[in-house]
Amino acid sequence: AQKITQTQPGMFVQEKEAVTLDCTYDTSDPSYGLFWYKQPSSGEMIFLIYQGSYDQQNATEGRYSLNFQKARKSANLVISASQLGDSAMYFCAMREANAGNMLTFGGGTRLMVKP
Amino acid sequence: DTGVSQNPRHKITKRGQNVTFRCDPISEHNRLYWYRQTLGQGPEFLTYFQNEAQLEKSRLLSDRFSAERPKGSFSTLEIQRTEQGDSAMYLCASSIGGRDRARETQYFGPGTRLLVL
């Protein structure tokens, strides 16, 4: 079974509007972290936001927030007030505390911001 | 620039040749990771170093691949006898080791794009 699933291969959003990128995960480890990265066409993976499995509040970082629903095993990224520079691939990733030091990534969502 | 750096950024080689990539992590980071990303996919873990010790290797890391981190600073990834299936982006990441591994953030470099003809 896929550990990280991103069901939206591509998304369009109008500039200045909000957009939600979906991520569901699968783990039996009680301690895990969920990460979102942005990958522009240049290729670099840019860290955006982190949510820990024991965190009581949803993470926020500037225009990025994470809608963490632990019982549903989802960690959706919300980008508010989209900008043209937000056009990129977005990857959800998980690190399980008891499964080594690797990040496991989803297949990504390509976000395109329309002017 | 204090981020993770990788060289070269692009490499084109012929099948059967050897290639070597270099990664310089963020200076205070003791953990270093290599990932491979093929077109249209998310990155896949290859190997992990804590200081100079290679502690984890993925099944993806065939015997044609070797990675080193001789002094616990920069790392090299060598691919011997390259095959067309090795064409991918090779990403390096680093982190500071902490007690809570789940919370560690890995910071990535710009990657090396390899094309094997």
Short mmCIF file of C-alpha atoms in Angstrom, two decimals:
data_model
loop_
_atom_site.label_atom_id
_atom_site.label_comp_id
_atom_site.label_asym_id
_atom_site.label_seq_id
_atom_site.Cartn_x
_atom_site.Cartn_y
_atom_site.Cartn_z
CA ALA A 1 0.00 0.00 0.00
CA GLN A 2 1.11 3.54 -0.72
CA LYS A 3 2.31 5.31 2.38
CA ILE A 4 1.63 8.78 0.98
CA THR A 5 -1.12 9.45 -1.53
CA GLN A 6 -1.66 12.70 -3.38
CA THR A 7 -4.75 12.27 -5.52
CA GLN A 8 -4.57 15.52 -7.49
CA PRO A 9 -2.00 15.30 -10.30
CA GLY A 10 -2.71 18.89 -11.31
CA MET A 11 -4.60 21.87 -9.92
CA PHE A 12 -5.44 25.32 -11.23
CA VAL A 13 -6.11 28.28 -8.95
CA GLN A 14 -6.84 31.89 -9.70
CA GLU A 15 -4.28 34.39 -8.42
CA LYS A 16 -5.16 35.72 -4.93
CA GLU A 17 -7.51 32.82 -4.18
CA ALA A 18 -6.88 30.02 -1.68
CA VAL A 19 -6.19 26.43 -2.72
CA THR A 20 -6.07 23.11 -0.87
CA LEU A 21 -3.71 20.32 -1.89
CA ASP A 22 -4.70 16.89 -0.59
CA CYS A 23 -2.47 14.36 1.16
CA THR A 24 -3.42 11.13 2.88
CA TYR A 25 -0.97 8.85 4.63
CA ASP A 26 -0.75 5.35 6.02
CA THR A 27 1.27 4.37 9.07
CA SER A 28 0.96 2.31 12.23
CA ASP A 29 3.77 4.23 13.93
CA PRO A 30 2.31 6.49 16.66
CA SER A 31 5.15 8.99 16.21
CA TYR A 32 5.59 10.52 12.79
CA GLY A 33 6.09 13.83 11.07
CA LEU A 34 4.44 15.16 7.95
CA PHE A 35 6.20 17.61 5.66
CA TRP A 36 5.29 19.62 2.61
CA TYR A 37 7.87 20.63 0.04
CA LYS A 38 7.63 22.86 -3.02
CA GLN A 39 9.64 22.01 -6.14
CA PRO A 40 9.84 24.73 -8.80
CA SER A 41 11.01 23.90 -12.30
CA SER A 42 14.60 24.56 -11.20
CA GLY A 43 14.44 21.30 -9.23
CA GLU A 44 15.26 22.32 -5.68
CA MET A 45 12.97 20.93 -2.97
CA ILE A 46 11.97 23.82 -0.70
CA PHE A 47 10.67 22.98 2.78
CA LEU A 48 7.35 24.67 3.51
CA ILE A 49 5.71 23.34 6.66
CA TYR A 50 5.80 20.54 9.23
CA GLN A 51 3.16 18.80 11.36
CA GLY A 52 3.99 16.34 14.12
CA SER A 53 1.68 13.47 14.97
CA TYR A 54 1.39 14.65 18.57
CA ASP A 55 0.89 18.33 17.76
CA GLN A 56 -2.43 19.55 19.09
CA GLN A 57 -2.75 22.51 16.74
CA ASN A 58 -2.59 22.71 12.98
CA ALA A 59 0.71 24.09 11.73
CA THR A 60 0.86 27.50 10.08
CA GLU A 61 3.73 29.22 8.31
CA GLY A 62 2.92 32.52 6.64
CA ARG A 63 0.50 31.84 3.77
CA TYR A 64 0.80 28.08 4.31
CA SER A 65 -1.32 26.13 6.77
CA LEU A 66 -1.85 22.45 7.30
CA ASN A 67 -5.31 20.96 7.80
CA PHE A 68 -4.33 17.96 9.93
CA GLN A 69 -7.06 15.38 10.53
CA LYS A 70 -5.37 12.57 12.41
CA ALA A 71 -8.31 10.18 12.55
CA ARG A 72 -8.75 10.44 8.79
CA LYS A 73 -4.97 10.30 8.25
CA SER A 74 -4.96 13.40 6.12
CA ALA A 75 -2.64 16.40 6.09
CA ASN A 76 -3.85 18.82 3.46
CA LEU A 77 -1.84 21.93 2.58
CA VAL A 78 -3.75 25.19 2.30
CA ILE A 79 -2.14 28.06 0.43
CA SER A 80 -3.90 31.37 0.96
CA ALA A 81 -3.78 34.35 -1.42
CA SER A 82 -2.08 32.43 -4.24
CA GLN A 83 0.70 34.17 -6.13
CA LEU A 84 2.09 33.46 -9.60
CA GLY A 85 5.32 32.30 -7.94
CA ASP A 86 3.41 29.51 -6.21
CA SER A 87 3.22 27.62 -9.52
CA ALA A 88 5.28 24.49 -8.88
CA MET A 89 5.12 20.82 -7.89
CA TYR A 90 4.11 20.20 -4.28
CA PHE A 91 5.10 17.05 -2.43
CA CYS A 92 3.78 15.65 0.81
CA ALA A 93 6.23 13.49 2.76
CA MET A 94 6.27 11.48 5.97
CA ARG A 95 8.96 10.42 8.37
CA GLU A 96 8.12 7.62 10.79
CA ALA A 97 10.11 7.67 14.02
CA ASN A 98 10.59 3.90 14.06
CA ALA A 99 11.18 3.27 10.37
CA GLY A 100 14.61 4.66 9.73
CA ASN A 101 15.67 8.13 8.73
CA MET A 102 14.12 8.39 5.30
CA LEU A 103 11.36 10.63 4.07
CA THR A 104 8.67 8.85 2.08
CA PHE A 105 7.18 11.08 -0.59
CA GLY A 106 3.88 11.13 -2.44
CA GLY A 107 3.64 11.48 -6.19
CA GLY A 108 3.14 15.24 -6.05
CA THR A 109 0.58 17.77 -7.24
CA ARG A 110 1.36 20.33 -9.94
CA LEU A 111 -0.17 23.67 -9.01
CA MET A 112 -0.69 26.28 -11.70
CA VAL A 113 -1.68 29.81 -10.67
CA LYS A 114 -3.63 31.74 -13.29
CA PRO A 115 -3.24 35.53 -13.53
CA ASP B 1 25.00 30.88 0.49
CA THR B 2 24.63 28.56 3.48
CA GLY B 3 22.26 26.01 1.92
CA VAL B 4 22.98 22.54 0.59
CA SER B 5 25.03 22.64 -2.61
CA GLN B 6 25.45 19.98 -5.27
CA ASN B 7 27.82 19.67 -8.19
CA PRO B 8 27.54 19.32 -11.06
CA ARG B 9 24.00 20.56 -11.67
CA HIS B 10 23.76 18.63 -14.94
CA LYS B 11 25.63 15.63 -16.27
CA ILE B 12 25.30 13.91 -19.63
CA THR B 13 27.18 10.65 -20.05
CA LYS B 14 27.27 7.63 -22.28
CA ARG B 15 26.06 4.24 -21.16
CA GLY B 16 28.82 2.32 -19.42
CA GLN B 17 30.70 5.35 -18.12
CA ASN B 18 31.23 6.12 -14.44
CA VAL B 19 29.92 9.35 -12.92
CA THR B 20 30.46 11.00 -9.55
CA PHE B 21 28.33 13.64 -7.86
CA ARG B 22 29.24 15.80 -4.90
CA CYS B 23 27.06 17.19 -2.10
CA ASP B 24 28.07 19.81 0.46
CA PRO B 25 25.55 19.89 3.32
CA ILE B 26 24.68 22.81 5.57
CA SER B 27 27.79 23.19 7.71
CA GLU B 28 26.42 22.28 11.13
CA HIS B 29 24.31 19.35 9.87
CA ASN B 30 25.61 15.94 10.86
CA ARG B 31 23.07 13.91 8.84
CA LEU B 32 23.16 13.60 5.08
CA TYR B 33 20.78 11.82 2.68
CA TRP B 34 20.72 10.92 -0.99
CA TYR B 35 17.47 10.55 -2.94
CA ARG B 36 16.68 9.79 -6.57
CA GLN B 37 13.79 11.36 -8.43
CA THR B 38 12.61 10.14 -11.82
CA LEU B 39 10.39 12.21 -14.08
CA GLY B 40 6.90 12.71 -12.72
CA GLN B 41 7.60 10.95 -9.43
CA GLY B 42 8.41 11.94 -5.87
CA PRO B 43 11.95 11.44 -4.57
CA GLU B 44 12.96 7.97 -3.40
CA PHE B 45 15.43 7.38 -0.59
CA LEU B 46 18.82 5.91 -1.50
CA THR B 47 21.10 6.20 1.52
CA TYR B 48 21.77 8.01 4.80
CA PHE B 49 24.91 9.08 6.68
CA GLN B 50 25.33 10.17 10.25
CA ASN B 51 28.67 11.93 10.34
CA GLU B 52 30.95 9.66 8.28
CA ALA B 53 29.03 6.43 8.93
CA GLN B 54 26.66 5.12 6.25
CA LEU B 55 23.84 3.77 8.39
CA GLU B 56 21.07 3.00 5.92
CA LYS B 57 20.92 1.86 2.30
CA SER B 58 17.83 1.36 0.19
CA ARG B 59 17.22 -1.66 -2.03
CA LEU B 60 17.42 0.87 -4.88
CA LEU B 61 21.13 1.27 -4.20
CA SER B 62 22.49 -1.49 -6.42
CA ASP B 63 26.11 -2.60 -6.27
CA ARG B 64 26.92 -0.15 -9.08
CA PHE B 65 26.20 2.70 -6.67
CA SER B 66 28.56 3.74 -3.91
CA ALA B 67 28.37 6.68 -1.55
CA GLU B 68 30.94 8.08 0.82
CA ARG B 69 31.24 10.82 3.39
CA PRO B 70 34.89 10.49 4.33
CA LYS B 71 35.27 13.25 6.91
CA GLY B 72 31.68 13.69 7.90
CA SER B 73 31.36 16.82 5.78
CA PHE B 74 30.78 16.57 2.00
CA SER B 75 29.57 13.38 0.37
CA THR B 76 30.04 11.78 -3.04
CA LEU B 77 27.73 9.44 -4.92
CA GLU B 78 29.35 7.35 -7.65
CA ILE B 79 27.52 5.32 -10.27
CA GLN B 80 29.63 2.79 -12.12
CA ARG B 81 28.80 1.40 -15.56
CA THR B 82 25.84 3.73 -15.98
CA GLU B 83 22.65 2.48 -17.59
CA GLN B 84 19.88 4.45 -19.29
CA GLY B 85 17.63 3.63 -16.35
CA ASP B 86 19.94 5.65 -14.10
CA SER B 87 18.76 8.86 -15.79
CA ALA B 88 17.15 10.86 -13.00
CA MET B 89 17.58 13.80 -10.66
CA TYR B 90 19.85 12.97 -7.72
CA LEU B 91 18.99 15.02 -4.66
CA CYS B 92 21.03 15.48 -1.52
CA ALA B 93 19.57 16.63 1.79
CA SER B 94 20.95 17.34 5.24
CA SER B 95 19.59 17.73 8.76
CA ILE B 96 20.69 18.22 12.35
CA GLY B 97 20.27 15.03 14.35
CA GLY B 98 17.96 15.35 17.31
CA ARG B 99 16.22 13.12 19.82
CA ASP B 100 12.89 13.25 18.01
CA ARG B 101 13.62 11.85 14.58
CA ALA B 102 10.10 12.38 13.35
CA ARG B 103 10.50 16.15 13.77
CA GLU B 104 13.78 16.51 11.90
CA THR B 105 13.50 18.68 8.81
CA GLN B 106 15.61 17.70 5.85
CA TYR B 107 16.87 20.56 3.69
CA PHE B 108 17.52 19.75 0.07
CA GLY B 109 20.06 20.90 -2.46
CA PRO B 110 19.28 21.85 -6.07
CA GLY B 111 20.00 18.34 -7.36
CA THR B 112 22.11 16.88 -10.14
CA ARG B 113 20.25 15.95 -13.32
CA LEU B 114 21.82 12.89 -14.93
CA LEU B 115 21.12 11.87 -18.50
CA VAL B 116 22.58 8.59 -19.70
CA LEU B 117 22.64 8.25 -23.50
#
